[in-house]
PDB file of C-alpha atoms in Angstrom:
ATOM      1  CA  UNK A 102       0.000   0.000   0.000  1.00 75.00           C
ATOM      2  CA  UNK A 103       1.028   3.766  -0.749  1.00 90.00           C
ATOM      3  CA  UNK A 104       0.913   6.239   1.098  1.00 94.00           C
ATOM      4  CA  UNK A 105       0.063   9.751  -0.142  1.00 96.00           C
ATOM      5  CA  UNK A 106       0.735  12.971   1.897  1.00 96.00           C
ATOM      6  CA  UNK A 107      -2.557  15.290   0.955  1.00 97.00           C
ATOM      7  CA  UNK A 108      -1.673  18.984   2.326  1.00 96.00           C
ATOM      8  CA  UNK A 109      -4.809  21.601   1.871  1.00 95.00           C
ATOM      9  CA  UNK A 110      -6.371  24.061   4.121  1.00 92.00           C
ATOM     10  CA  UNK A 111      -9.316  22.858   3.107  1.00 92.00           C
ATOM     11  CA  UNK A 112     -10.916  20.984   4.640  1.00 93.00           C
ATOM     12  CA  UNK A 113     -13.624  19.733   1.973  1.00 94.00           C
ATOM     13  CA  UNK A 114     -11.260  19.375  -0.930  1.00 93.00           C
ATOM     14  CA  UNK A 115      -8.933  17.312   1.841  1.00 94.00           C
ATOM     15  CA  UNK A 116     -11.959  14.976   1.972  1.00 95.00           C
ATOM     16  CA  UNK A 117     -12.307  14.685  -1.605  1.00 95.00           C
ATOM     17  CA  UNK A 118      -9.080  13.884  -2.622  1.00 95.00           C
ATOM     18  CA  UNK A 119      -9.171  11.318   0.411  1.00 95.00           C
ATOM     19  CA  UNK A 120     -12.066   9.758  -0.762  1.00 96.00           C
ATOM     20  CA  UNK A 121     -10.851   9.233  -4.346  1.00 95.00           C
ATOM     21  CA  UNK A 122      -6.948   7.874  -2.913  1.00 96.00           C
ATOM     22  CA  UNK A 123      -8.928   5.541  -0.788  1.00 95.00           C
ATOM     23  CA  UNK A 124     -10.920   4.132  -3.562  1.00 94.00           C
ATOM     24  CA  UNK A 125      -7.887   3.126  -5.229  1.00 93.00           C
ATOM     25  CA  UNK A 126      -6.441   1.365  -2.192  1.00 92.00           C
ATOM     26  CA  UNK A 127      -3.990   4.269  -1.004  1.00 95.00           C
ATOM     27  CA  UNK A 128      -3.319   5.207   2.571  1.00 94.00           C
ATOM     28  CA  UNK A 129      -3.583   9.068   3.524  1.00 96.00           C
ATOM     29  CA  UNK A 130      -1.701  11.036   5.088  1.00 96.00           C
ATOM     30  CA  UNK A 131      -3.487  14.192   6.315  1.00 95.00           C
ATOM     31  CA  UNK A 132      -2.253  17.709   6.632  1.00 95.00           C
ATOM     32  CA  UNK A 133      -3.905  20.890   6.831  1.00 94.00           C
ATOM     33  CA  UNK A 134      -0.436  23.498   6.697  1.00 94.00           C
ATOM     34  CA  UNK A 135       2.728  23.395   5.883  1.00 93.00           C
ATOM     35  CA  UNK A 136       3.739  22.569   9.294  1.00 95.00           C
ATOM     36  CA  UNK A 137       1.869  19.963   9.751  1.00 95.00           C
ATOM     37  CA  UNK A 138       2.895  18.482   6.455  1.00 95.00           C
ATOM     38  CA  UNK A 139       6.618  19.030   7.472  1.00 94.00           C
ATOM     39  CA  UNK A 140       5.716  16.677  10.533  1.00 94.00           C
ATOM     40  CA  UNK A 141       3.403  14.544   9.129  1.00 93.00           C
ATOM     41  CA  UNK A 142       6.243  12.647   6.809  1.00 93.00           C
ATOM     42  CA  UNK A 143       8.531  11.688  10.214  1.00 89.00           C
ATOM     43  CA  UNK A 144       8.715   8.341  10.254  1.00 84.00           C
ATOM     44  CA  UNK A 145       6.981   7.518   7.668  1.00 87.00           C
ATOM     45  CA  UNK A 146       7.278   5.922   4.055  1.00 87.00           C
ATOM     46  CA  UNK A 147       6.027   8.846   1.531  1.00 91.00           C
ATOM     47  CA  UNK A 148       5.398   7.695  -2.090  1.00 91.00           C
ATOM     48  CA  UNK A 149       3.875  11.311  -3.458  1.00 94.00           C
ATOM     49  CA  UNK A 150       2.819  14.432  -1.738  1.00 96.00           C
ATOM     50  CA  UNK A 151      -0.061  16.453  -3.120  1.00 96.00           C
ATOM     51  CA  UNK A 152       0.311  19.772  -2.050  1.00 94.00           C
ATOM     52  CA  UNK A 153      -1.422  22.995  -2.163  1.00 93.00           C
ATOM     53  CA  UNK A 154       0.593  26.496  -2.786  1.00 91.00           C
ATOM     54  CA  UNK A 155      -1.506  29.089  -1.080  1.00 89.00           C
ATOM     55  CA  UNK A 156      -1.663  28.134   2.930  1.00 90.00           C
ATOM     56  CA  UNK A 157      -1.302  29.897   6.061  1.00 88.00           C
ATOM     57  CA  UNK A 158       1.444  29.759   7.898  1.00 88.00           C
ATOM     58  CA  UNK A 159       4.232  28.052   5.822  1.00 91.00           C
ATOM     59  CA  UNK A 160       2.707  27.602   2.306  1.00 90.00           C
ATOM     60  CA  UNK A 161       3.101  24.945  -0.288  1.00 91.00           C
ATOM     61  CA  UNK A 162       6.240  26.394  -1.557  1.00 92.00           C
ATOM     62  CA  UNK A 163       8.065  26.804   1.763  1.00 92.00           C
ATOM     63  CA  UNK A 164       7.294  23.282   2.851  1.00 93.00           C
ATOM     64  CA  UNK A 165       8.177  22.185  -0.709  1.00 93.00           C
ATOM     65  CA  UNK A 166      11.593  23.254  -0.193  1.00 91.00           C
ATOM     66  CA  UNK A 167      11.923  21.953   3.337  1.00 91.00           C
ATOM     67  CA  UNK A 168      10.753  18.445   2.115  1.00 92.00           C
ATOM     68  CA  UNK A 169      13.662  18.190  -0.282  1.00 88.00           C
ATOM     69  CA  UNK A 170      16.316  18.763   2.128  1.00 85.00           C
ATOM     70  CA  UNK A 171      15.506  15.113   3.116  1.00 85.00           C
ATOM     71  CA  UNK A 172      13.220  13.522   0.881  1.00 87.00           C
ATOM     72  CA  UNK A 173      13.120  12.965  -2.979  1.00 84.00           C
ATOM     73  CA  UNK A 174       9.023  11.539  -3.166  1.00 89.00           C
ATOM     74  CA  UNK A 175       7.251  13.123  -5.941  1.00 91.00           C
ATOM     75  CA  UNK A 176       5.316  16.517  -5.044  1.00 93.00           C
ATOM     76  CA  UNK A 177       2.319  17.728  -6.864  1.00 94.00           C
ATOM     77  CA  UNK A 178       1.567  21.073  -6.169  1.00 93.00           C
ATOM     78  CA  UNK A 179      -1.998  22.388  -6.289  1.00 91.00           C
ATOM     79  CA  UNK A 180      -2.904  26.209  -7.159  1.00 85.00           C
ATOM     80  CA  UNK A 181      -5.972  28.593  -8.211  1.00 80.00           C
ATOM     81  CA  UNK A 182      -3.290  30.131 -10.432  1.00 73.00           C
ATOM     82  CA  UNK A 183      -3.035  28.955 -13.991  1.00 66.00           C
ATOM     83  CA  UNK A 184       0.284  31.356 -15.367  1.00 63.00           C
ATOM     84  CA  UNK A 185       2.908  29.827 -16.713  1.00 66.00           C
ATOM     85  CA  UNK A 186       5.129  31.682 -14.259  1.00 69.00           C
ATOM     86  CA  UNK A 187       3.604  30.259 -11.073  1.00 67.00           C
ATOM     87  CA  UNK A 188       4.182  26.574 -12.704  1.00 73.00           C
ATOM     88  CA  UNK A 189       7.866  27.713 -12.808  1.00 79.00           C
ATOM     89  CA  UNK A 190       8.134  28.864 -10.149  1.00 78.00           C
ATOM     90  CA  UNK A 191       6.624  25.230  -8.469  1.00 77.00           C
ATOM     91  CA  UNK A 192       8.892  23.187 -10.325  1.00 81.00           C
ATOM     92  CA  UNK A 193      11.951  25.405  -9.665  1.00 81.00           C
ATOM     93  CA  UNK A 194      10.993  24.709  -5.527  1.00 82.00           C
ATOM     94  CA  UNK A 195      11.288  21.233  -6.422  1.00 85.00           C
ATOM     95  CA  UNK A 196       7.467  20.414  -7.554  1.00 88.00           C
ATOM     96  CA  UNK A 197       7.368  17.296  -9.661  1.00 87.00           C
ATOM     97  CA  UNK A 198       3.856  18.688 -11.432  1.00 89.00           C
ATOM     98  CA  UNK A 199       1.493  21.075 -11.201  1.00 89.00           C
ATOM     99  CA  UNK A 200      -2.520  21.304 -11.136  1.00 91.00           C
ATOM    100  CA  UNK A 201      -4.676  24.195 -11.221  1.00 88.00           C
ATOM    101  CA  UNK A 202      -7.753  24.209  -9.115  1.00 87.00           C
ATOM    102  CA  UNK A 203     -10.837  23.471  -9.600  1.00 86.00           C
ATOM    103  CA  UNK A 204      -9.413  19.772 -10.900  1.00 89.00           C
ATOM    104  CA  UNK A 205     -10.872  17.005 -11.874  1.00 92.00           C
ATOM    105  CA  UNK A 206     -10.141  14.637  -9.224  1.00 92.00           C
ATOM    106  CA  UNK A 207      -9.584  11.980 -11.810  1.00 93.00           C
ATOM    107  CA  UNK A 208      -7.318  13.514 -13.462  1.00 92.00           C
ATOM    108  CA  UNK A 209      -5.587  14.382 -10.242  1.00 94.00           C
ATOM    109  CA  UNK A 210      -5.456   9.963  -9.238  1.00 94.00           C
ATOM    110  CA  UNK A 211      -4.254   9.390 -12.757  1.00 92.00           C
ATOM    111  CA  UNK A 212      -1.102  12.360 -12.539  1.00 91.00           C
ATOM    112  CA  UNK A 213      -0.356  10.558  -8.547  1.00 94.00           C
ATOM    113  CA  UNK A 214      -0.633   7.093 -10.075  1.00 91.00           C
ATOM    114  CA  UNK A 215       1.964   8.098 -12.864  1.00 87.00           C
ATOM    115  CA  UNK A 216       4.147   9.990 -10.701  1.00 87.00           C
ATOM    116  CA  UNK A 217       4.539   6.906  -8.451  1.00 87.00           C
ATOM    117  CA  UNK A 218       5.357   4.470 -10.767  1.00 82.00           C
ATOM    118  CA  UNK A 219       8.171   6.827 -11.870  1.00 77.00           C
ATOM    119  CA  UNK A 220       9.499   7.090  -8.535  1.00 79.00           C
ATOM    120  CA  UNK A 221       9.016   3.371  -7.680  1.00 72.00           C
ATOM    121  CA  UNK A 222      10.453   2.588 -11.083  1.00 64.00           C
ATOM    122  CA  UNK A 223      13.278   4.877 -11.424  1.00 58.00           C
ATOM    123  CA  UNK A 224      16.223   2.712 -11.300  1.00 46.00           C
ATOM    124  CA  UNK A 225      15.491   0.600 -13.218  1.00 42.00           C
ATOM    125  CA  UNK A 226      15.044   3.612 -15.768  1.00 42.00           C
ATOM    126  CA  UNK A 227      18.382   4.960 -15.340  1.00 45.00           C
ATOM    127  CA  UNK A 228      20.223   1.600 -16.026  1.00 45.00           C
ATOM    128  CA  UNK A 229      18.321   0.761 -18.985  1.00 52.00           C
ATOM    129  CA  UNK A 230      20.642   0.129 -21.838  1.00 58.00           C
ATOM    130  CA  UNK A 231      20.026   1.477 -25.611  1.00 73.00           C
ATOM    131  CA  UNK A 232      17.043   3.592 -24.051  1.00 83.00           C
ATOM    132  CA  UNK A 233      16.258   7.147 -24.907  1.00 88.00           C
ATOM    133  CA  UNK A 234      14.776   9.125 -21.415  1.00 87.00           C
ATOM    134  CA  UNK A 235      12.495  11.830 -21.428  1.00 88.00           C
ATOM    135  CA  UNK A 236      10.648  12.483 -18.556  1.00 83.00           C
ATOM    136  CA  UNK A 237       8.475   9.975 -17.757  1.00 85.00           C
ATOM    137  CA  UNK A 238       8.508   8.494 -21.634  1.00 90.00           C
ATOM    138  CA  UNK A 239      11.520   5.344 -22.058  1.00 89.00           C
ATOM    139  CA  UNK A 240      12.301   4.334 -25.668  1.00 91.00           C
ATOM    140  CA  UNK A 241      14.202   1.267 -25.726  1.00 89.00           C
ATOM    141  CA  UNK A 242      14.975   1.144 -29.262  1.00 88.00           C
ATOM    142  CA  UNK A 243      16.559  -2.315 -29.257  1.00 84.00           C
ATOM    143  CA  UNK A 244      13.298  -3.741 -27.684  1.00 85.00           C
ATOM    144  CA  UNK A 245      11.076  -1.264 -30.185  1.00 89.00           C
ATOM    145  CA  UNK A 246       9.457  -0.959 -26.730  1.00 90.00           C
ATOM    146  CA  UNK A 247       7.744   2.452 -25.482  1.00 93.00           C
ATOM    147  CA  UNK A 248       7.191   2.783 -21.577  1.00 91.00           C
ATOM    148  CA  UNK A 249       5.517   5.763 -20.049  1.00 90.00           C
ATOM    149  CA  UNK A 250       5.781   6.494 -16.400  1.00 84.00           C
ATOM    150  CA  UNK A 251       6.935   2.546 -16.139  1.00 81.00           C
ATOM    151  CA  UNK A 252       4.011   1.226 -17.596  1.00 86.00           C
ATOM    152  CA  UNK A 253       4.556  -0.602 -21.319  1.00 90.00           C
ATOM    153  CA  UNK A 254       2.652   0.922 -24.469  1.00 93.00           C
ATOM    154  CA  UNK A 255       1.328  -1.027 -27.590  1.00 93.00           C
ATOM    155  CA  UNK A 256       2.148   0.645 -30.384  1.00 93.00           C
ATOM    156  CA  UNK A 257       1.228  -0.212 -34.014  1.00 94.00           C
ATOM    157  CA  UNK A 258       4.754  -0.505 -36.477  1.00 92.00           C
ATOM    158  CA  UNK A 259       3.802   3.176 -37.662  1.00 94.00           C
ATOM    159  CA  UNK A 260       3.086   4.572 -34.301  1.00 95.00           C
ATOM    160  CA  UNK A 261       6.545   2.943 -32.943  1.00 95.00           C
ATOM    161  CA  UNK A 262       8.297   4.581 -36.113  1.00 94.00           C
ATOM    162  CA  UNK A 263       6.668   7.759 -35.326  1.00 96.00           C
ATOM    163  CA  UNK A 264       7.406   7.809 -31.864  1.00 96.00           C
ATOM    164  CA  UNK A 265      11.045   6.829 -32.399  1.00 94.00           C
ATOM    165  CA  UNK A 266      11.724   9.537 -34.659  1.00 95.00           C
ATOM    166  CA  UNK A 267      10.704  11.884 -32.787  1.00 95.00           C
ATOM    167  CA  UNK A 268      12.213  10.935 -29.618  1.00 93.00           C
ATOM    168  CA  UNK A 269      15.604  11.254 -31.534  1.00 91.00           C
ATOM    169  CA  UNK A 270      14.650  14.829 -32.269  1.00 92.00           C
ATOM    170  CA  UNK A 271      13.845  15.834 -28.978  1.00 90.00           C
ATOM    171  CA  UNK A 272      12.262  19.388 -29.237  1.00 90.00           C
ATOM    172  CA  UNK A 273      12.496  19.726 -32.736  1.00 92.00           C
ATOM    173  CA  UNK A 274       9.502  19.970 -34.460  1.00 93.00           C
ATOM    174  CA  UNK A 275       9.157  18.015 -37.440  1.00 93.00           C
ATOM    175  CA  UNK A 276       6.466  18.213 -40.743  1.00 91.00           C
ATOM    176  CA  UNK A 277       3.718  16.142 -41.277  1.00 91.00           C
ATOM    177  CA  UNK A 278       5.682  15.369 -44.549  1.00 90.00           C
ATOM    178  CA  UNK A 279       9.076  14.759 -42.728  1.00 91.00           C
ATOM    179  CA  UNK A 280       7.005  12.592 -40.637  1.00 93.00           C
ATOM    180  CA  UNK A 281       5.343  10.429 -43.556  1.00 92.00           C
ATOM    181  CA  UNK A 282       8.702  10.182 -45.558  1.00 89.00           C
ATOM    182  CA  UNK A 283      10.776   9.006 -42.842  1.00 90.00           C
ATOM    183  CA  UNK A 284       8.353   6.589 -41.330  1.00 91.00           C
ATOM    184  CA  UNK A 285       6.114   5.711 -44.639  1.00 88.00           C
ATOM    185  CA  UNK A 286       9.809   5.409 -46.262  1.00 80.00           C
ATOM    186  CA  UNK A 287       7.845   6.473 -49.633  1.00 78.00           C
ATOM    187  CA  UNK A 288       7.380   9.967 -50.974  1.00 74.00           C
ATOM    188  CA  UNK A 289       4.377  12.460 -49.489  1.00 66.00           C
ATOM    189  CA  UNK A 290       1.535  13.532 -51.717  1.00 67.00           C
ATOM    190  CA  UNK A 291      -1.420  14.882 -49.549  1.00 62.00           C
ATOM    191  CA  UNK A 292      -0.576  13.144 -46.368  1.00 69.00           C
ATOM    192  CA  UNK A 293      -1.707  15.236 -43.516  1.00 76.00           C
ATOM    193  CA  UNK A 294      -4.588  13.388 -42.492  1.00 87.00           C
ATOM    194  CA  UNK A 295      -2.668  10.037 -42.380  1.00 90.00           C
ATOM    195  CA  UNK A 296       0.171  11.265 -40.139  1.00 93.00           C
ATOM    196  CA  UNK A 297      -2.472  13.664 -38.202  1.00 93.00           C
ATOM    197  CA  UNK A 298      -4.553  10.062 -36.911  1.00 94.00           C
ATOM    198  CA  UNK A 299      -1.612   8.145 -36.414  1.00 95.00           C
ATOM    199  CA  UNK A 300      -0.776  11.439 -33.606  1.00 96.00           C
ATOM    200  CA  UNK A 301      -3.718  11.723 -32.371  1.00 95.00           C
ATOM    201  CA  UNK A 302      -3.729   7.407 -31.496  1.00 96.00           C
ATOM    202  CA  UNK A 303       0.129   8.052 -29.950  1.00 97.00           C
ATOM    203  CA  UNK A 304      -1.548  11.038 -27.630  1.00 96.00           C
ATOM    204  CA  UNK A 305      -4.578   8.634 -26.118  1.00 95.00           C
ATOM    205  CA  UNK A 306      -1.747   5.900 -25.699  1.00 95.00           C
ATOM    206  CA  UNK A 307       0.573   8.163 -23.599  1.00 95.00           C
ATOM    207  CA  UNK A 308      -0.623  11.037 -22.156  1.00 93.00           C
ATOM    208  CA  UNK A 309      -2.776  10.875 -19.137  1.00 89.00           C
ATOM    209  CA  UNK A 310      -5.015  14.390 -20.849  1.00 90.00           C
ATOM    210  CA  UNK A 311      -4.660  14.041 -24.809  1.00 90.00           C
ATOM    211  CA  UNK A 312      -6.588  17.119 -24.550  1.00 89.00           C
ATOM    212  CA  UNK A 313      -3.493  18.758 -22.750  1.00 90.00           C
ATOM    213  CA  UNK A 314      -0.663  16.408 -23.760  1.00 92.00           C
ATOM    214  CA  UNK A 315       2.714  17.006 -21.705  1.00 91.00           C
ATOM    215  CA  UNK A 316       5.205  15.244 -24.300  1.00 94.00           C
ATOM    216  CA  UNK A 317       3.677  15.023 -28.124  1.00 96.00           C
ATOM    217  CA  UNK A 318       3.011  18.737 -29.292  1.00 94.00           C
ATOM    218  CA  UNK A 319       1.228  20.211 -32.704  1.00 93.00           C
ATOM    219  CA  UNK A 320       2.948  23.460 -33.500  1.00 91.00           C
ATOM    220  CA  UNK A 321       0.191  25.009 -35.204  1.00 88.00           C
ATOM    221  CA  UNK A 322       1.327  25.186 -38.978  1.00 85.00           C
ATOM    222  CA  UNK A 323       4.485  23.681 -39.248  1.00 89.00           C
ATOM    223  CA  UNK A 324       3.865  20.151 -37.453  1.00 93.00           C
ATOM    224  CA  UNK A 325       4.707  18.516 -34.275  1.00 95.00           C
ATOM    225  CA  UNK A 326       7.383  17.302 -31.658  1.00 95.00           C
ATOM    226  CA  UNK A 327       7.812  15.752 -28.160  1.00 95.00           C
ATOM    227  CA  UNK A 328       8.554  18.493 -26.036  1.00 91.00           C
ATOM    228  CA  UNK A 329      12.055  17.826 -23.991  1.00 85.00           C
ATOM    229  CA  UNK A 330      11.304  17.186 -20.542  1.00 79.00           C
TER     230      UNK A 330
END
């Protein structure tokens, strides 16, 4: 069993998240400030903190920082603030991901559940052999096998060769007919729409919001990447 650390001030969204972490057999651990969070992990075996930013006392931030003098758990940090500078500024503390309230508490099981299974599966990760790491995503191109977050994806022989390509090109954002020719290994005429399904099957396969992906990224007239992580 896993235990979670859930720090919020309140009270009712404490219960909800509880209630939800419960139903998928985790063990809570309670705490209403940063304080109490900072005491609440002594002794105890922490797989992920959930934590929000704005608290009295020592916030989300502070305790953030006092957490990773000693511990190296994931920490989600929870905020009503949506700006791309606040998310920095989480992850800079030491925030391993970042969701803005209100939040779908779904959502919010399946981002714990993925951060766990990195942190229960990172060595493994790290001594992987012939394995390209980003993030939470673990190509093992002598396998032509895709992990995310630990867990093994299925990918059709066009999805792997899309996947793979990009992966090598970490950040660099590739056409739809750079795409076709390298994978299709044929020349392009017209084929958007092929390329633009095969994406769309990769996002539902590894991103936990394929609404919102994190890794595989359309820029918006010119084509797509996976964002380096």
């Amino acid at each position: 069993m896993y235990n979670i650390l859930v720090c919020d001030d309140d009270k009712a969204i404490l219960d909800s998240i509880e209630i939800y972490l419960k139903a998928e057999g985790y063990n809570v651990v309670r705490a209403e400030n940063g304080e109490e969070a900072i005491e609440a992990v002594k002794g105890k075996d922490i797989h992920c903190a959930v934590m929000d930013i704005m608290m009295p006392g020592l916030d989300g931030l502070g305790a953030t920082l006092k957490l990773r003098e000693n511990h190296n758990f994931p920490i989600i940090l929870l905020s009503a603030k949506s700006e791309d500078s606040d998310k920095i500024t989480g992850l800079t503390f030491g925030a391993d991901d970042y969701v803005t309230k209100p939040f779908n508490p779904l959502e919010l099981v399946a981002r714990i559940k993925s951060q766990i299974r990195r942190f229960v599966n990172l060595g493994s990760i790290d001594k992987k052999e012939n394995a390209i790491v980003n993030g939470g995503l673990v190509l093992d191109t002598a396998a032509r096998e895709l992990t995310v977050d630990g867990e093994p994806v299925h990918l059709t022989a066009r999805e792997y060769g899309i996947v793979e390509l990009l992966m090598k090109n970490l950040g660099r954002v590739l056409s739809t007919q750079q795409i076709y020719e390298a994978v299709w290994n044929e020349p392009s005429f017209s084929t958007e729409k092929t390329v633009t399904v095969h994406i769309r099957r990769i996002r539902e396969k590894i991103e936990i919001n394929p609404k919102e992906p994190k890794y595989l990224k359309v820029v918006w007239g010119i084509g797509y990447k996976i964002e380096k992580i």
